[in-house]
Amino acid sequence: MAKITYIEHDGTEHAVEVKPGLSVMEGAIRNNVPGIDADCGGACACATCHVYVDDAWREATGSSSAMEESMLDFAEGVQDNSRLSCQIRVTDALDGLVVRLPESQH
């Protein structure tokens, strides 16, 4: 299990254990983390699972695909560290990952 910390815009933290193989989005949904709606169910067809990856974890989470970049065009408050959490696969190497939620998702 990898411990992932989701931080809401107001600073509220949710540290949860997520099974490797799941996505960061699935970990949030299964643990009732508010602010990640995942309207499309993880199909990279919306931007309701938008997160900001903590700078220390950007390399470990990989880069966005062209499809993910297209979907991020629909998200509010996109930054250099923006990702769709449905596109980040959890591995043991992501134990300790920190992601923040945009103000628009609360």
PDB file of C-alpha atoms in Angstrom:
ATOM      1  CA  MET A   1       0.000   0.000   0.000  1.00  0.00           C
ATOM      2  CA  ALA A   2       1.118   3.531  -0.743  1.00  0.00           C
ATOM      3  CA  LYS A   3       0.222   6.398   1.557  1.00  0.00           C
ATOM      4  CA  ILE A   4      -1.135   9.327  -0.443  1.00  0.00           C
ATOM      5  CA  THR A   5      -2.011  12.676   1.081  1.00  0.00           C
ATOM      6  CA  TYR A   6      -4.756  14.686  -0.597  1.00  0.00           C
ATOM      7  CA  ILE A   7      -4.890  18.314   0.553  1.00  0.00           C
ATOM      8  CA  GLU A   8      -8.056  20.293   0.004  1.00  0.00           C
ATOM      9  CA  HIS A   9      -7.792  23.956  -0.974  1.00  0.00           C
ATOM     10  CA  ASP A  10      -8.589  24.993   2.615  1.00  0.00           C
ATOM     11  CA  GLY A  11      -5.650  22.926   3.932  1.00  0.00           C
ATOM     12  CA  THR A  12      -7.640  19.926   5.175  1.00  0.00           C
ATOM     13  CA  GLU A  13      -5.503  16.816   4.716  1.00  0.00           C
ATOM     14  CA  HIS A  14      -6.666  13.297   3.940  1.00  0.00           C
ATOM     15  CA  ALA A  15      -3.864  10.721   4.267  1.00  0.00           C
ATOM     16  CA  VAL A  16      -5.033   7.369   2.928  1.00  0.00           C
ATOM     17  CA  GLU A  17      -3.581   4.010   1.953  1.00  0.00           C
ATOM     18  CA  VAL A  18      -4.021   3.173  -1.731  1.00  0.00           C
ATOM     19  CA  LYS A  19      -3.406  -0.221  -3.272  1.00  0.00           C
ATOM     20  CA  PRO A  20      -0.779  -0.289  -6.056  1.00  0.00           C
ATOM     21  CA  GLY A  21      -2.390  -0.621  -9.465  1.00  0.00           C
ATOM     22  CA  LEU A  22      -5.235   1.736  -8.665  1.00  0.00           C
ATOM     23  CA  SER A  23      -5.166   5.331  -9.850  1.00  0.00           C
ATOM     24  CA  VAL A  24      -4.731   8.279  -7.503  1.00  0.00           C
ATOM     25  CA  MET A  25      -8.349   9.163  -8.404  1.00  0.00           C
ATOM     26  CA  GLU A  26      -9.611   5.700  -7.460  1.00  0.00           C
ATOM     27  CA  GLY A  27      -7.820   6.006  -4.119  1.00  0.00           C
ATOM     28  CA  ALA A  28      -9.647   9.273  -3.456  1.00  0.00           C
ATOM     29  CA  ILE A  29     -13.054   7.880  -4.457  1.00  0.00           C
ATOM     30  CA  ARG A  30     -12.650   4.705  -2.381  1.00  0.00           C
ATOM     31  CA  ASN A  31     -11.680   6.777   0.656  1.00  0.00           C
ATOM     32  CA  ASN A  32     -14.355   9.468   0.253  1.00  0.00           C
ATOM     33  CA  VAL A  33     -11.878  12.299  -0.296  1.00  0.00           C
ATOM     34  CA  PRO A  34     -13.969  15.396  -1.077  1.00  0.00           C
ATOM     35  CA  GLY A  35     -13.158  17.440  -4.178  1.00  0.00           C
ATOM     36  CA  ILE A  36     -12.440  14.598  -6.588  1.00  0.00           C
ATOM     37  CA  ASP A  37     -15.706  13.912  -8.374  1.00  0.00           C
ATOM     38  CA  ALA A  38     -14.431  11.740 -11.240  1.00  0.00           C
ATOM     39  CA  ASP A  39     -17.559  12.311 -13.320  1.00  0.00           C
ATOM     40  CA  CYS A  40     -16.232  10.184 -16.195  1.00  0.00           C
ATOM     41  CA  GLY A  41     -15.181   7.316 -13.937  1.00  0.00           C
ATOM     42  CA  GLY A  42     -11.507   7.594 -14.806  1.00  0.00           C
ATOM     43  CA  ALA A  43     -11.753   7.515 -18.594  1.00  0.00           C
ATOM     44  CA  CYS A  44      -9.752  10.747 -19.068  1.00  0.00           C
ATOM     45  CA  ALA A  45     -12.893  12.345 -20.503  1.00  0.00           C
ATOM     46  CA  CYS A  46     -13.414  15.183 -18.015  1.00  0.00           C
ATOM     47  CA  ALA A  47     -11.301  17.231 -15.622  1.00  0.00           C
ATOM     48  CA  THR A  48     -13.153  16.668 -12.341  1.00  0.00           C
ATOM     49  CA  CYS A  49     -10.204  14.806 -10.814  1.00  0.00           C
ATOM     50  CA  HIS A  50      -7.715  17.633 -11.415  1.00  0.00           C
ATOM     51  CA  VAL A  51      -4.911  17.814  -8.827  1.00  0.00           C
ATOM     52  CA  TYR A  52      -1.651  19.653  -8.317  1.00  0.00           C
ATOM     53  CA  VAL A  53       1.222  17.215  -7.814  1.00  0.00           C
ATOM     54  CA  ASP A  54       3.649  18.328  -5.114  1.00  0.00           C
ATOM     55  CA  ASP A  55       6.913  19.420  -6.774  1.00  0.00           C
ATOM     56  CA  ALA A  56       8.919  16.686  -5.036  1.00  0.00           C
ATOM     57  CA  TRP A  57       6.744  14.065  -6.775  1.00  0.00           C
ATOM     58  CA  ARG A  58       6.463  15.445 -10.302  1.00  0.00           C
ATOM     59  CA  GLU A  59       9.154  13.222 -11.801  1.00  0.00           C
ATOM     60  CA  ALA A  60       7.903  10.094 -10.023  1.00  0.00           C
ATOM     61  CA  THR A  61       4.346  10.559 -11.309  1.00  0.00           C
ATOM     62  CA  GLY A  62       5.478  10.873 -14.921  1.00  0.00           C
ATOM     63  CA  SER A  63       4.321  13.272 -17.569  1.00  0.00           C
ATOM     64  CA  SER A  64       0.897  13.948 -19.044  1.00  0.00           C
ATOM     65  CA  SER A  65      -0.223  12.235 -22.230  1.00  0.00           C
ATOM     66  CA  ALA A  66      -1.587  14.298 -25.120  1.00  0.00           C
ATOM     67  CA  MET A  67      -5.109  13.168 -24.195  1.00  0.00           C
ATOM     68  CA  GLU A  68      -4.618  14.265 -20.586  1.00  0.00           C
ATOM     69  CA  GLU A  69      -3.279  17.636 -21.730  1.00  0.00           C
ATOM     70  CA  SER A  70      -6.417  18.081 -23.863  1.00  0.00           C
ATOM     71  CA  MET A  71      -8.678  17.411 -20.881  1.00  0.00           C
ATOM     72  CA  LEU A  72      -6.681  19.785 -18.674  1.00  0.00           C
ATOM     73  CA  ASP A  73      -7.665  22.544 -21.109  1.00  0.00           C
ATOM     74  CA  PHE A  74     -11.148  22.271 -19.547  1.00  0.00           C
ATOM     75  CA  ALA A  75      -9.928  22.528 -15.947  1.00  0.00           C
ATOM     76  CA  GLU A  76      -9.855  25.750 -13.942  1.00  0.00           C
ATOM     77  CA  GLY A  77      -6.602  27.015 -12.450  1.00  0.00           C
ATOM     78  CA  VAL A  78      -4.241  24.819 -14.474  1.00  0.00           C
ATOM     79  CA  GLN A  79      -0.595  25.085 -13.397  1.00  0.00           C
ATOM     80  CA  ASP A  80       2.676  23.460 -14.476  1.00  0.00           C
ATOM     81  CA  ASN A  81       2.123  20.707 -11.891  1.00  0.00           C
ATOM     82  CA  SER A  82      -1.507  20.004 -12.891  1.00  0.00           C
ATOM     83  CA  ARG A  83      -2.475  16.393 -13.558  1.00  0.00           C
ATOM     84  CA  LEU A  84      -5.635  14.365 -13.828  1.00  0.00           C
ATOM     85  CA  SER A  85      -5.490  11.978 -10.891  1.00  0.00           C
ATOM     86  CA  CYS A  86      -7.143   9.244 -12.980  1.00  0.00           C
ATOM     87  CA  GLN A  87      -3.985   9.147 -15.090  1.00  0.00           C
ATOM     88  CA  ILE A  88      -1.528   8.589 -12.230  1.00  0.00           C
ATOM     89  CA  ARG A  89      -1.109   4.872 -11.444  1.00  0.00           C
ATOM     90  CA  VAL A  90      -0.179   4.106  -7.867  1.00  0.00           C
ATOM     91  CA  THR A  91       2.988   2.088  -7.305  1.00  0.00           C
ATOM     92  CA  ASP A  92       5.019   1.396  -4.179  1.00  0.00           C
ATOM     93  CA  ALA A  93       7.377   4.137  -5.412  1.00  0.00           C
ATOM     94  CA  LEU A  94       4.585   6.696  -4.861  1.00  0.00           C
ATOM     95  CA  ASP A  95       4.405   5.971  -1.121  1.00  0.00           C
ATOM     96  CA  GLY A  96       4.243   9.459   0.440  1.00  0.00           C
ATOM     97  CA  LEU A  97       2.802  11.220  -2.625  1.00  0.00           C
ATOM     98  CA  VAL A  98       1.183  14.587  -1.902  1.00  0.00           C
ATOM     99  CA  VAL A  99      -1.442  16.119  -4.186  1.00  0.00           C
ATOM    100  CA  ARG A 100      -3.414  19.317  -3.688  1.00  0.00           C
ATOM    101  CA  LEU A 101      -6.903  20.063  -4.936  1.00  0.00           C
ATOM    102  CA  PRO A 102      -7.754  23.267  -6.792  1.00  0.00           C
ATOM    103  CA  GLU A 103     -10.057  25.824  -5.210  1.00  0.00           C
ATOM    104  CA  SER A 104     -12.681  25.136  -7.878  1.00  0.00           C
ATOM    105  CA  GLN A 105     -13.079  21.541  -6.635  1.00  0.00           C
ATOM    106  CA  HIS A 106     -14.594  21.633  -3.168  1.00  0.00           C
TER     107      HIS A 106
END
